[in-house]
Short mmCIF file of C-alpha atoms in Angstrom, two decimals:
data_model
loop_
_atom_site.label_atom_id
_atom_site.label_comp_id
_atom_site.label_asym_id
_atom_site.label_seq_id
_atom_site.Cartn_x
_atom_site.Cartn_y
_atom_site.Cartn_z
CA UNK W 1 -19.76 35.80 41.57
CA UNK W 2 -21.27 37.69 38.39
CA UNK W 3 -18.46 39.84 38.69
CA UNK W 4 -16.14 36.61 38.62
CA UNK W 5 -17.91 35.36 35.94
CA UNK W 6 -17.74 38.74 33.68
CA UNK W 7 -14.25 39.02 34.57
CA UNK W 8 -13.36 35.64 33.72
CA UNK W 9 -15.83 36.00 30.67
CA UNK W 10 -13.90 39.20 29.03
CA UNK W 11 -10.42 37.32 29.78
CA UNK W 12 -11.29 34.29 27.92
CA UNK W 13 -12.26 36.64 24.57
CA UNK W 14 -9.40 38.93 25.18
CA UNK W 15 -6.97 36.26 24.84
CA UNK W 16 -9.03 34.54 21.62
CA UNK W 17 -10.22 31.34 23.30
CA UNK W 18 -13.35 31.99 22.44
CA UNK W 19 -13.18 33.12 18.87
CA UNK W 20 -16.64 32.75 17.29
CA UNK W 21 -18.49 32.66 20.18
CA UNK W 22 -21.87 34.98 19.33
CA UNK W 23 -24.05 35.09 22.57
CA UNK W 24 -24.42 32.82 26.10
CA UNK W 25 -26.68 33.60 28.75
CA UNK W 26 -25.99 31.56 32.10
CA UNK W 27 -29.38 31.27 34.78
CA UNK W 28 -29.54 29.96 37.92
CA UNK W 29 -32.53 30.25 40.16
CA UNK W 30 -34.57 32.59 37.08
CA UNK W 31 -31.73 35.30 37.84
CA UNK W 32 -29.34 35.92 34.72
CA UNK W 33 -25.82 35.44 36.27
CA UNK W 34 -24.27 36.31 33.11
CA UNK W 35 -25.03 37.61 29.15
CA UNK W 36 -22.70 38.16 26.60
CA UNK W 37 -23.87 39.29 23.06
CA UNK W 38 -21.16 39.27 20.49
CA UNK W 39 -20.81 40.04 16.78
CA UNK W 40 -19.93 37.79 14.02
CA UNK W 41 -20.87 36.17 10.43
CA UNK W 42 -24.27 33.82 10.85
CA UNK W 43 -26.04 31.07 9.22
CA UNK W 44 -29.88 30.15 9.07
CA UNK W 45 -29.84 26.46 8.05
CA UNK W 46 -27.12 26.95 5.83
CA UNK W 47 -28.05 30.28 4.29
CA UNK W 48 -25.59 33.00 5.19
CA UNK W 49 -26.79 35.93 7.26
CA UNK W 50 -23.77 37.74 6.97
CA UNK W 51 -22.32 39.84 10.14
CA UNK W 52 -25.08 39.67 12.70
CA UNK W 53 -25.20 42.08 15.73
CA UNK W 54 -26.35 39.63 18.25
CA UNK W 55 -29.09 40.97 20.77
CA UNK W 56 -31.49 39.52 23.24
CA UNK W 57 -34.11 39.13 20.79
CA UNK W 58 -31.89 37.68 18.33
CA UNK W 59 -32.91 34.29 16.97
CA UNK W 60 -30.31 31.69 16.25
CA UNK W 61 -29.56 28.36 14.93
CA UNK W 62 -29.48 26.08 17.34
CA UNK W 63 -28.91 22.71 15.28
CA UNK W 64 -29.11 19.35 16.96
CA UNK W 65 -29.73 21.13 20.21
CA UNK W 66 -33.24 20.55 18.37
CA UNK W 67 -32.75 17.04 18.70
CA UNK W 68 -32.84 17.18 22.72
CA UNK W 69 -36.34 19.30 22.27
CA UNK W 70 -37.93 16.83 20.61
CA UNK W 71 -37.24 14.27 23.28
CA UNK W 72 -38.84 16.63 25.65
CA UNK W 73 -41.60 16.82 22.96
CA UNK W 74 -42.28 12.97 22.42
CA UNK W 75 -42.27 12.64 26.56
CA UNK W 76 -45.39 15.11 26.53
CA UNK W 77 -47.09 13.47 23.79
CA UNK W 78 -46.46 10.14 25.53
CA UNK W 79 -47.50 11.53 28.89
CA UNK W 80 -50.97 12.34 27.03
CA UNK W 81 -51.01 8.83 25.32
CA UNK W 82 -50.36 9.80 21.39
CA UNK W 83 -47.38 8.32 20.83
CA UNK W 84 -46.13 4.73 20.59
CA UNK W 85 -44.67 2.95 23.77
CA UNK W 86 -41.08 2.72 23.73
CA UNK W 87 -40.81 -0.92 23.07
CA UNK W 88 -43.72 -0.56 19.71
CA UNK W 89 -41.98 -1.63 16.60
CA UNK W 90 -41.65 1.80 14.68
CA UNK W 91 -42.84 0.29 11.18
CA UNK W 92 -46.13 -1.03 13.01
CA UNK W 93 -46.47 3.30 12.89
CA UNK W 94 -45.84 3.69 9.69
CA UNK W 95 -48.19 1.48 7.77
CA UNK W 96 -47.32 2.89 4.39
CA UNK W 97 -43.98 1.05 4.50
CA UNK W 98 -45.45 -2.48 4.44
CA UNK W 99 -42.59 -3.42 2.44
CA UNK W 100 -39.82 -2.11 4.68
CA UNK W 101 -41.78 -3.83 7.60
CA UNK W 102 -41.45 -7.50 5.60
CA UNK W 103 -37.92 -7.44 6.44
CA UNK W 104 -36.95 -9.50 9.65
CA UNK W 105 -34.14 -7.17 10.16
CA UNK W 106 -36.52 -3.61 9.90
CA UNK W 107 -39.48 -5.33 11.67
CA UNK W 108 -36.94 -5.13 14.74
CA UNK W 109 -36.54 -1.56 14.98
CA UNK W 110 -38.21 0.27 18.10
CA UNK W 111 -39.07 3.59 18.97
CA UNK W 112 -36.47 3.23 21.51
CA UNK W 113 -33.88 2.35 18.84
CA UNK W 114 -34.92 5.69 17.84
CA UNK W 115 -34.23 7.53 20.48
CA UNK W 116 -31.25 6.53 21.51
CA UNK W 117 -29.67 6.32 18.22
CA UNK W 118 -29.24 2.46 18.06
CA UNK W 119 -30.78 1.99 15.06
CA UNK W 120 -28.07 0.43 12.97
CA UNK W 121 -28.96 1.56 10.16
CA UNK W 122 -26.14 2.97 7.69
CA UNK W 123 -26.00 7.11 8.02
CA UNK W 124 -23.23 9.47 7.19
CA UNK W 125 -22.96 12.82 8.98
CA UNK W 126 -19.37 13.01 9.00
CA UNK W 127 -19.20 15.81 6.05
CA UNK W 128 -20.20 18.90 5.60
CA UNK W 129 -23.90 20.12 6.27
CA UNK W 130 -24.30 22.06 2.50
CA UNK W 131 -23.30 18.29 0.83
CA UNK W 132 -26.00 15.71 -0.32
CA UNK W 133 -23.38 13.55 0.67
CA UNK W 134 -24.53 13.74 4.51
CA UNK W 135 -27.30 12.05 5.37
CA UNK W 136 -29.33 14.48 6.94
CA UNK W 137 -29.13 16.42 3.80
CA UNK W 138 -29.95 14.18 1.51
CA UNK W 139 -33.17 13.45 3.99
CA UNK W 140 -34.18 16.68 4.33
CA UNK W 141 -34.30 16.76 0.08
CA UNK W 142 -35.73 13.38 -0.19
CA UNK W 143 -39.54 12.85 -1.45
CA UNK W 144 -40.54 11.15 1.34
CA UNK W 145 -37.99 11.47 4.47
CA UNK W 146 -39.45 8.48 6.73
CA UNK W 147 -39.21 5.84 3.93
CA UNK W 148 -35.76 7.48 3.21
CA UNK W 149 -34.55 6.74 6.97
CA UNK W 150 -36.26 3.39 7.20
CA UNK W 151 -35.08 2.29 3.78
CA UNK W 152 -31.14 2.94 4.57
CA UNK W 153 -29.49 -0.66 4.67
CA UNK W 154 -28.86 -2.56 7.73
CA UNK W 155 -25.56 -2.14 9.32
CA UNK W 156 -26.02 -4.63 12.48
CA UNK W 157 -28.27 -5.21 14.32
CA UNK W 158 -30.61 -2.64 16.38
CA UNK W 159 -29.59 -1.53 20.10
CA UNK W 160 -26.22 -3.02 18.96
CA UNK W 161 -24.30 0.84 19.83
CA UNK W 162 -24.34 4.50 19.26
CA UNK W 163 -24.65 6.00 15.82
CA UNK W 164 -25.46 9.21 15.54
CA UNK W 165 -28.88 9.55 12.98
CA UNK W 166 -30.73 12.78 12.41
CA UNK W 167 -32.95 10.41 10.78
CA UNK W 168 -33.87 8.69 13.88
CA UNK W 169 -35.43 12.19 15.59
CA UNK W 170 -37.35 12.79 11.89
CA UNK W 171 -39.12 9.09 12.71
CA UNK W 172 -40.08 10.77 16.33
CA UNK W 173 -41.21 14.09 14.94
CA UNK W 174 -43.12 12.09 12.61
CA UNK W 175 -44.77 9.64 15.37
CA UNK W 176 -45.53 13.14 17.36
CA UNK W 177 -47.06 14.87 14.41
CA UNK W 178 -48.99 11.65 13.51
CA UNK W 179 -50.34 10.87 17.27
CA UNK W 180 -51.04 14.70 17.99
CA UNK W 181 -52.93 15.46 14.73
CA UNK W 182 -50.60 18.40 14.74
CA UNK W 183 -47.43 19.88 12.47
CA UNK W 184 -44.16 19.44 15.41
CA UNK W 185 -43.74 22.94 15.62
CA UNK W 186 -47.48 23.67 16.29
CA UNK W 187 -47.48 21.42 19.20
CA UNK W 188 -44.45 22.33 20.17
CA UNK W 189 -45.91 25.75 20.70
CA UNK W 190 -48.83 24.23 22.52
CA UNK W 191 -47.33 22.16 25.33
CA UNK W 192 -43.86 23.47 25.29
CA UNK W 193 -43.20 26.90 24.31
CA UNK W 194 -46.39 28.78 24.85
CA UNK W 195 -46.48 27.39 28.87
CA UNK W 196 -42.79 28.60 29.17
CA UNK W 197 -43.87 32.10 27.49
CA UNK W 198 -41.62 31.25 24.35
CA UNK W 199 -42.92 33.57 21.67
CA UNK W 200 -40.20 34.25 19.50
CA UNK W 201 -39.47 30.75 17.38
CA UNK W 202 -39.01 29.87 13.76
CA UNK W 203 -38.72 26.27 12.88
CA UNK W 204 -37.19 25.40 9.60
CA UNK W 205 -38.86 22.82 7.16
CA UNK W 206 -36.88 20.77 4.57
CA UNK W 207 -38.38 20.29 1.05
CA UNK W 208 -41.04 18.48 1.95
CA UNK W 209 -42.40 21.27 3.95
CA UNK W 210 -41.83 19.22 7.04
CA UNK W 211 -40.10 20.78 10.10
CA UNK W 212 -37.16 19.63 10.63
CA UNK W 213 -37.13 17.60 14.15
CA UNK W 214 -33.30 17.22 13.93
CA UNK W 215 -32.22 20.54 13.42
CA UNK W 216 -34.54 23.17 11.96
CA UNK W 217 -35.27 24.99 15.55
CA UNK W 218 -34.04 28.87 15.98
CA UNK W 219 -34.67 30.42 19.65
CA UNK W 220 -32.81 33.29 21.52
CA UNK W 221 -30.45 32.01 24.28
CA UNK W 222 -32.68 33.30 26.65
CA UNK W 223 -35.21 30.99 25.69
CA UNK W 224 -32.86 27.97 25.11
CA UNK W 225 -31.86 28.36 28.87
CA UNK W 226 -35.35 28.61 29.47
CA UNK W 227 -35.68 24.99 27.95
CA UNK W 228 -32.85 23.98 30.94
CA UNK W 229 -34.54 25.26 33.39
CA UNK W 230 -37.56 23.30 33.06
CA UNK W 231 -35.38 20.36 33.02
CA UNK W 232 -33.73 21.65 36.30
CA UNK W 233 -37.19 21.70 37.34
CA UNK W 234 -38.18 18.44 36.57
CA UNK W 235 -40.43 19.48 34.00
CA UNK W 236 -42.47 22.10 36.48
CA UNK W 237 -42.85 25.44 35.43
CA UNK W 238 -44.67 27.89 37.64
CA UNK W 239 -46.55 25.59 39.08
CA UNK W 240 -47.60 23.86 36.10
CA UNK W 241 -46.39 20.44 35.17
CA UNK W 242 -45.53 20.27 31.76
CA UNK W 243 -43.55 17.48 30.95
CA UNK W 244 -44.13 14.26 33.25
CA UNK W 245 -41.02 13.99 35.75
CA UNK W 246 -41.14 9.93 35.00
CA UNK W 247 -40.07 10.87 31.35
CA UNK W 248 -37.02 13.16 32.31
CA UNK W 249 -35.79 10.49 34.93
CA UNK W 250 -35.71 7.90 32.07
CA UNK W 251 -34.89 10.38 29.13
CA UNK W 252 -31.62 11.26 31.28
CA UNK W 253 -30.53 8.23 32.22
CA UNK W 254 -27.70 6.80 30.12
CA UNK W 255 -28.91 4.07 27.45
CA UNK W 256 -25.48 3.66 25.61
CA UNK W 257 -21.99 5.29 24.98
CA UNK W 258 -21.24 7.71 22.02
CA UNK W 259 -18.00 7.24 19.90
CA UNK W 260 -16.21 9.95 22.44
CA UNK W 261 -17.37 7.57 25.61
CA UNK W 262 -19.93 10.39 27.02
CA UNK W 263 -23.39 8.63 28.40
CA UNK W 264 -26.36 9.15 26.43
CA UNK W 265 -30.02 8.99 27.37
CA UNK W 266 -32.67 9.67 25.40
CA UNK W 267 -31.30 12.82 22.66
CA UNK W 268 -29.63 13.98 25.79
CA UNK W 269 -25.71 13.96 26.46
CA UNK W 270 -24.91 12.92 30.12
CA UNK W 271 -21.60 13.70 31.03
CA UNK W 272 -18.56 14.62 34.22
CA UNK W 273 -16.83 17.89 33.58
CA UNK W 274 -14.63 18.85 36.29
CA UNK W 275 -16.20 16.86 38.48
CA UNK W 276 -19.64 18.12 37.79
CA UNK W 277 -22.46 15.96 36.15
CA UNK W 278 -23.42 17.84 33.16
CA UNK W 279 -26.90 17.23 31.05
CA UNK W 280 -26.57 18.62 27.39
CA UNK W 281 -27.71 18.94 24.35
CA UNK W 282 -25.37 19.59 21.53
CA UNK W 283 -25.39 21.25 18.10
CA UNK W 284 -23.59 21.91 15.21
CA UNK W 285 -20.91 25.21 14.80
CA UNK W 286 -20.87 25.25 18.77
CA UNK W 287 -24.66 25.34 20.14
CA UNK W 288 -24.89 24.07 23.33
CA UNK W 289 -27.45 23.99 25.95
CA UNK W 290 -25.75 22.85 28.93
CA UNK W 291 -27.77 21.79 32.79
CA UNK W 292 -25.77 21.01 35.68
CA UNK W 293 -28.39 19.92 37.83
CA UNK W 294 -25.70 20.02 41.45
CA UNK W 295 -25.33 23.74 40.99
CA UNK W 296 -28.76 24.67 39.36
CA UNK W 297 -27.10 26.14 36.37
CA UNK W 298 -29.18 26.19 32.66
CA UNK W 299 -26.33 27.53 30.15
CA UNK W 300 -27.24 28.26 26.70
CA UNK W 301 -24.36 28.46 24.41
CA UNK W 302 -24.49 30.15 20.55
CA UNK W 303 -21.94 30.04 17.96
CA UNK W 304 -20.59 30.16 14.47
CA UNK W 305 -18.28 27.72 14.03
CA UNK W 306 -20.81 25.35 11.42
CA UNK W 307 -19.10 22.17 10.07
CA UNK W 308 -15.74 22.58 12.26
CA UNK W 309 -14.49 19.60 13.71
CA UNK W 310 -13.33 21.81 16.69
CA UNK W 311 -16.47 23.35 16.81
CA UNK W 312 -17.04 22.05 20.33
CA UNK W 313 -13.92 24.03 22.12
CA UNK W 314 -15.85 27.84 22.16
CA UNK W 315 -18.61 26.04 24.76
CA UNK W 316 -15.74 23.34 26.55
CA UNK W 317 -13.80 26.11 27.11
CA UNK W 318 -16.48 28.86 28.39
CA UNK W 319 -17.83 25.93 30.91
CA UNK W 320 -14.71 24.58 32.01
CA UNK W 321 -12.60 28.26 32.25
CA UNK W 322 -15.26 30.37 32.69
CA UNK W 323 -18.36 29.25 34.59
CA UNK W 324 -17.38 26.26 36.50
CA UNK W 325 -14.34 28.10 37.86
CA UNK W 326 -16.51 31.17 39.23
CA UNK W 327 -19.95 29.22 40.46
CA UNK W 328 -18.81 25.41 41.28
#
């Protein structure tokens, strides 16, 4: 099968279907099936790289795949009793907003709204990701990013559908770093990383010095499949529970549709490809960390396609002509 899979692999970049594509590791079982480490121009956060020689010990981007972490982050914290309870109004958490919380329509928002992006609240992230113009941006350089989010006018009302908000994982990275006592990235290291013998993670903050809970996260793809794993585990690893298996039932059951129709849970993209049920978590320029829980697969996808609206062919097209055709 790995020879399948390499086959298929070098095939798919001969013919330039998977033009951009910098690294993927594919796991099943703790045995690497298949690695590929490219070369190609790179971005940290929007700061060019230039041409990066990717390696195993290469750290990368891996956007709004950061999203899907923190989810896994707030259902440790809740496990431990330091966060709010799904159905807690969010501004009861975030006292200093007493004015926000006045307003009928605000007062109705819950941490749920938050985390499955039913907030309906107004926020753009349909341009590019170096523009003020998008929302996450213009967060990330705001005084105060929670009062930004909260602030944003009302739309409709919450639960109402799908919209996707960076600014909605910034309120849970704030509710995690408020219950915890800790900065996100220090407990992330804690309960998350540390138990699955992550060592090599940078976090990036925005101007506030806060780490970014949306998108700031850079891990090797090694480690990012590590991350699936777990959740193939159902939060076990080696012998250790770290993230309570009630919490991944309910993060990955779908809550609402995106605007493409795929299921979404909590931060988590539930999908059917080929067939297959497929758990994700998606980022920006191509990141991808897919699990595919029927053929205990954890596939971590890196890329370089930033701010391309076709960004999401390079990992669609290594699952669907690469890996699902050699292992399903």
């Amino acid at each position: 099968m790995t020879t399948q899979l390499s086959d298929l692999l070098t095939e798919a970049l001969r013919a330039g279907r998977l033009n951009g594509l910098h690294a993927t590791t594919v796991v099943r079982d703790g045995q690497i099936l298949l690695e590929h480490y490219g070369t190609g121009a790179d971005h940290a956060w929007g700061e060019a790289l230039g041409i990066i020689e990717f390696e195993p010990r290469t750290l990368h981007d891996v956007r709004s795949v950061t999203k899907s972490v923190t989810a896994l982050l707030y259902g440790i914290a809740l496990g431990e009793g330091r966060v709010p309870a799904l159905s807690d109004p969010l501004l009861r958490h975030f006292p200093a907003y007493a004015d926000l919380a006045a307003e009928p329509g605000r007062a109705r928002l819950t941490v749920e709204h938050a985390l499955t992006m039913t907030l309906g609240l107004q926020w753009r992230e349909d341009v590019p990701y170096d523009s003020p113009a998008n929302a996450e941006i213009a967060m990330e350089l705001a005084p105060d990013r929670y009062r930004y989010v909260l602030e944003q006018p009302i739309l409709e009302p919450p639960g109402t559908r799908w919209s996707y908000c960076g600014g909605a994982t910034a309120l849970l990275g704030g509710l995690i770093a408020q219950g915890t006592g800790q900065p996100l990235p220090q407990y992330a290291e804690a309960t998350l990383f540390a138990p699955l013998g992550i060592t090599h993670v940078e976090w990036s903050s925005g101007t506030d010095g806060v780490a970014s809970a949306a998108s700031g996260l850079r891990l090797t793809p090694r480690d990012l499949a590590r991350i699936g794993e777990l959740v193939l585990a159902r939060g076990v690893w080696q012998g250790r529970r770290i993230v309570p298996a009630a919490w991944l039932d309910a993060m990955l059951t779908p809550r609402t549709r995106t605007t493409w129709d795929a299921g979404y849970g909590y931060h988590w993209y539930l999908e059917s490809v080929a067939g297959r049920r497929v758990v994700a978590a998606i980022g920006n320029g191509g990141q991808r960390l897919f699990v595919l829980p029927e053929l205990g697969l954890s596939v971590a996808v890196t890329a370089g396609n930033y701010d391309d609206p076709e960004d999401w062919r390079i990992p669609a097209t290594l699952l669907e002509q690469v890996i699902l055709p050699a292992l399903a």
